[in-house]
Amino acid sequence: MEISLQGRSALITGGSEGLGKGMAIRFAASGANVAIVARRPEILGSAKAEVDAAGTGKVVALPCDLLDPAATVQAFKDAEQALGKIDILVNNAGTSRAKPFESVTDEEWYEDLELKLMAAVRLCRTALPAMKQRKWGRIINVLNIGAKAPRAGGAPTVVSRAAGLALTKVLASDGAPHNVLVNALMVGLIKSGQWERAFTEADNSGDYEVFVQDMANDRNIPLGRIGETEEFANIACFLASDQAGYITGTSINVDGGASPVV
Ligand SMILES: NC(=O)c1ccc[n+]([C@@H]2O[C@H](COP(=O)([O-])OP(=O)(O)OC[C@H]3O[C@@H](n4cnc5c(N)ncnc54)[C@H](OP(=O)(O)O)[C@@H]3O)[C@@H](O)[C@H]2O)c1
């Protein structure tokens, strides 16, 4: 099955690194115009060059801190203006933030919910009217397998992600009569910028592949390895396409079998 995003325009938050950049490259290679949003302009700039090289469509890079509500909505509007429309919204930006429950402060709770839930709420609210009017839309929420199988030490992230799962279901019902399809991708352990940074901080004299394999071994992943960014981008590209036209309101684990629940 050939997946084409020809004629579509996508906005991907956290598109400068890791899974977001991987999706941006995959979407561009499949024919889409792509807007990527993240905070650090220099990393965003080099990601834009990579996404540009992957396809022939238009690519825009918009520096924005998604913790700022007004800037978030403005980034969407700038992307819409630059690309003409936004057909596909991927709420992907996030940080790894899980620690012992008793040490998570109110500020950390609010910041996690702002970035992982409220930024997505604001972008969906801004994106939906035009998607509904055009009778075509795709929203993909990138979450975490911990949302469905929370464990000690998972807060605040897994709580924010569980809210993202509920948001996915609410928006799927809301969007279905208008052919706006909304799904979630539940990430297990996949190669990305955050693991490259963790490797550099831990021991950059070693081998990155050994570092990530050790992480996979620690987590007892049934497939026995960490996921590749491209493997994640492939399923996102499918969900963003016409070929996924009968799939909405669901979540897909992209985790090598790690989650104890479906
Ligand atoms: N990779 C995994 O194994 C894994 C596991 C579970 C969940 N996830 C989730 O998957 C998503 C992607 O993760 P990743 O591993 O690809 O992470 P990553 O490599 O660290 O990339 C995160 C992206 O989000 C952007 N970002 C972070 N905070 C932001 C903010 N306040 N405003 C705007 N952009 C922001 C970053 O750019 P700037 O820092 O420049 O803003 C970057 O582009 C995240 O939501 C993460 O929680 C990943």
PDB file of C-alpha atoms and ligand atoms in Angstrom, residues 13-20 37-41 43 64-67 91-96 115-116 142-145 157 161 187-195 197 219 226 232, ligand 1:
ATOM      1  CA  THR A  13       4.519  20.200  17.484  1.00  0.00           C
ATOM      2  CA  GLY A  14       7.912  19.236  18.816  1.00  0.00           C
ATOM      3  CA  GLY A  15       8.913  18.795  15.180  1.00  0.00           C
ATOM      4  CA  SER A  16      12.542  19.792  15.646  1.00  0.00           C
ATOM      5  CA  GLU A  17      13.830  16.576  17.207  1.00  0.00           C
ATOM      6  CA  GLY A  18      13.114  12.926  17.821  1.00  0.00           C
ATOM      7  CA  LEU A  19       9.703  11.547  16.928  1.00  0.00           C
ATOM      8  CA  GLY A  20       8.387  14.935  15.767  1.00  0.00           C
ATOM      9  CA  VAL A  37       6.949  24.007  15.979  1.00  0.00           C
ATOM     10  CA  ALA A  38       9.440  23.965  18.883  1.00  0.00           C
ATOM     11  CA  ARG A  39      11.268  26.414  21.114  1.00  0.00           C
ATOM     12  CA  ARG A  40      14.965  26.404  20.185  1.00  0.00           C
ATOM     13  CA  PRO A  41      15.388  28.231  16.848  1.00  0.00           C
ATOM     14  CA  ILE A  43      17.664  23.151  16.304  1.00  0.00           C
ATOM     15  CA  CYS A  64       7.140  28.855  19.860  1.00  0.00           C
ATOM     16  CA  ASP A  65       6.933  27.887  23.516  1.00  0.00           C
ATOM     17  CA  LEU A  66       3.742  25.847  23.814  1.00  0.00           C
ATOM     18  CA  LEU A  67       3.501  26.828  27.474  1.00  0.00           C
ATOM     19  CA  ASN A  91       0.246  17.031  19.115  1.00  0.00           C
ATOM     20  CA  ASN A  92       3.647  15.587  19.874  1.00  0.00           C
ATOM     21  CA  ALA A  93       5.704  18.075  21.906  1.00  0.00           C
ATOM     22  CA  GLY A  94       6.590  16.820  25.338  1.00  0.00           C
ATOM     23  CA  THR A  95       9.309  16.223  27.820  1.00  0.00           C
ATOM     24  CA  SER A  96      10.129  13.240  29.938  1.00  0.00           C
ATOM     25  CA  LEU A 115       2.360  21.332  27.781  1.00  0.00           C
ATOM     26  CA  LYS A 116       0.897  17.867  27.297  1.00  0.00           C
ATOM     27  CA  VAL A 142       1.269  11.342  20.775  1.00  0.00           C
ATOM     28  CA  LEU A 143       0.920   9.874  24.259  1.00  0.00           C
ATOM     29  CA  ASN A 144       2.640   7.259  26.407  1.00  0.00           C
ATOM     30  CA  ILE A 145       1.747   3.626  27.133  1.00  0.00           C
ATOM     31  CA  THR A 157       3.336  12.408  32.914  1.00  0.00           C
ATOM     32  CA  ARG A 161      -1.345  11.364  29.123  1.00  0.00           C
ATOM     33  CA  VAL A 187       4.784   5.407  22.776  1.00  0.00           C
ATOM     34  CA  GLY A 188       6.858   2.834  24.620  1.00  0.00           C
ATOM     35  CA  LEU A 189      10.587   3.318  24.094  1.00  0.00           C
ATOM     36  CA  ILE A 190      11.665   4.809  20.764  1.00  0.00           C
ATOM     37  CA  LYS A 191      14.962   6.368  19.651  1.00  0.00           C
ATOM     38  CA  SER A 192      14.729  10.150  19.806  1.00  0.00           C
ATOM     39  CA  GLY A 193      16.436  13.350  20.848  1.00  0.00           C
ATOM     40  CA  GLN A 194      15.646  12.767  24.509  1.00  0.00           C
ATOM     41  CA  TRP A 195      17.593   9.481  24.557  1.00  0.00           C
ATOM     42  CA  ARG A 197      20.647  13.756  25.284  1.00  0.00           C
ATOM     43  CA  ARG A 219      12.249  -2.731  30.384  1.00  0.00           C
ATOM     44  CA  ILE A 226      14.102  -0.021  21.319  1.00  0.00           C
ATOM     45  CA  PHE A 232       6.972   5.349  14.656  1.00  0.00           C
TER      46      PHE A 232
HETATM   47  N1  LIG B   1      10.857   8.621  22.674  1.00  0.00           N
HETATM   48  C1  LIG B   1      10.255   7.901  23.616  1.00  0.00           C
HETATM   49  O1  LIG B   1      10.738   6.801  23.957  1.00  0.00           O
HETATM   50  C2  LIG B   1       9.005   8.427  24.273  1.00  0.00           C
HETATM   51  C3  LIG B   1       8.397   7.651  25.286  1.00  0.00           C
HETATM   52  C4  LIG B   1       7.173   8.074  25.827  1.00  0.00           C
HETATM   53  C5  LIG B   1       6.585   9.254  25.385  1.00  0.00           C
HETATM   54  N2  LIG B   1       7.216   9.999  24.409  1.00  0.00           N
HETATM   55  C6  LIG B   1       6.546  11.243  23.977  1.00  0.00           C
HETATM   56  O2  LIG B   1       6.699  11.422  22.577  1.00  0.00           O
HETATM   57  C7  LIG B   1       6.807  12.819  22.278  1.00  0.00           C
HETATM   58  C8  LIG B   1       8.087  13.061  21.498  1.00  0.00           C
HETATM   59  O3  LIG B   1       9.167  12.678  22.341  1.00  0.00           O
HETATM   60  P1  LIG B   1      10.684  12.577  21.845  1.00  0.00           P
HETATM   61  O4  LIG B   1      11.240  11.397  22.535  1.00  0.00           O
HETATM   62  O5  LIG B   1      10.755  12.704  20.393  1.00  0.00           O
HETATM   63  O6  LIG B   1      11.286  13.889  22.564  1.00  0.00           O
HETATM   64  P2  LIG B   1      12.476  14.863  22.126  1.00  0.00           P
HETATM   65  O7  LIG B   1      13.408  14.161  21.225  1.00  0.00           O
HETATM   66  O8  LIG B   1      12.981  15.412  23.415  1.00  0.00           O
HETATM   67  O9  LIG B   1      11.721  16.020  21.316  1.00  0.00           O
HETATM   68  C9  LIG B   1      10.793  16.831  21.990  1.00  0.00           C
HETATM   69  C10 LIG B   1      10.349  17.937  21.073  1.00  0.00           C
HETATM   70  O10 LIG B   1       9.386  18.760  21.757  1.00  0.00           O
HETATM   71  C11 LIG B   1       9.816  20.119  21.735  1.00  0.00           C
HETATM   72  N3  LIG B   1       9.331  20.802  22.935  1.00  0.00           N
HETATM   73  C12 LIG B   1       9.542  20.449  24.237  1.00  0.00           C
HETATM   74  N4  LIG B   1       8.979  21.346  25.058  1.00  0.00           N
HETATM   75  C13 LIG B   1       8.378  22.272  24.269  1.00  0.00           C
HETATM   76  C14 LIG B   1       7.658  23.474  24.522  1.00  0.00           C
HETATM   77  N5  LIG B   1       7.437  23.917  25.774  1.00  0.00           N
HETATM   78  N6  LIG B   1       7.198  24.195  23.476  1.00  0.00           N
HETATM   79  C15 LIG B   1       7.430  23.780  22.202  1.00  0.00           C
HETATM   80  N7  LIG B   1       8.106  22.664  21.904  1.00  0.00           N
HETATM   81  C16 LIG B   1       8.582  21.918  22.928  1.00  0.00           C
HETATM   82  C17 LIG B   1      11.341  20.007  21.650  1.00  0.00           C
HETATM   83  O11 LIG B   1      11.966  21.163  21.136  1.00  0.00           O
HETATM   84  P3  LIG B   1      12.480  22.366  22.102  1.00  0.00           P
HETATM   85  O12 LIG B   1      13.083  21.726  23.314  1.00  0.00           O
HETATM   86  O13 LIG B   1      13.454  23.148  21.283  1.00  0.00           O
HETATM   87  O14 LIG B   1      11.251  23.149  22.416  1.00  0.00           O
HETATM   88  C18 LIG B   1      11.477  18.853  20.660  1.00  0.00           C
HETATM   89  O15 LIG B   1      11.245  19.300  19.342  1.00  0.00           O
HETATM   90  C19 LIG B   1       6.787  13.556  23.616  1.00  0.00           C
HETATM   91  O16 LIG B   1       5.486  14.024  23.881  1.00  0.00           O
HETATM   92  C20 LIG B   1       7.186  12.474  24.608  1.00  0.00           C
HETATM   93  O17 LIG B   1       6.697  12.730  25.909  1.00  0.00           O
HETATM   94  C21 LIG B   1       8.391   9.605  23.860  1.00  0.00           C
END
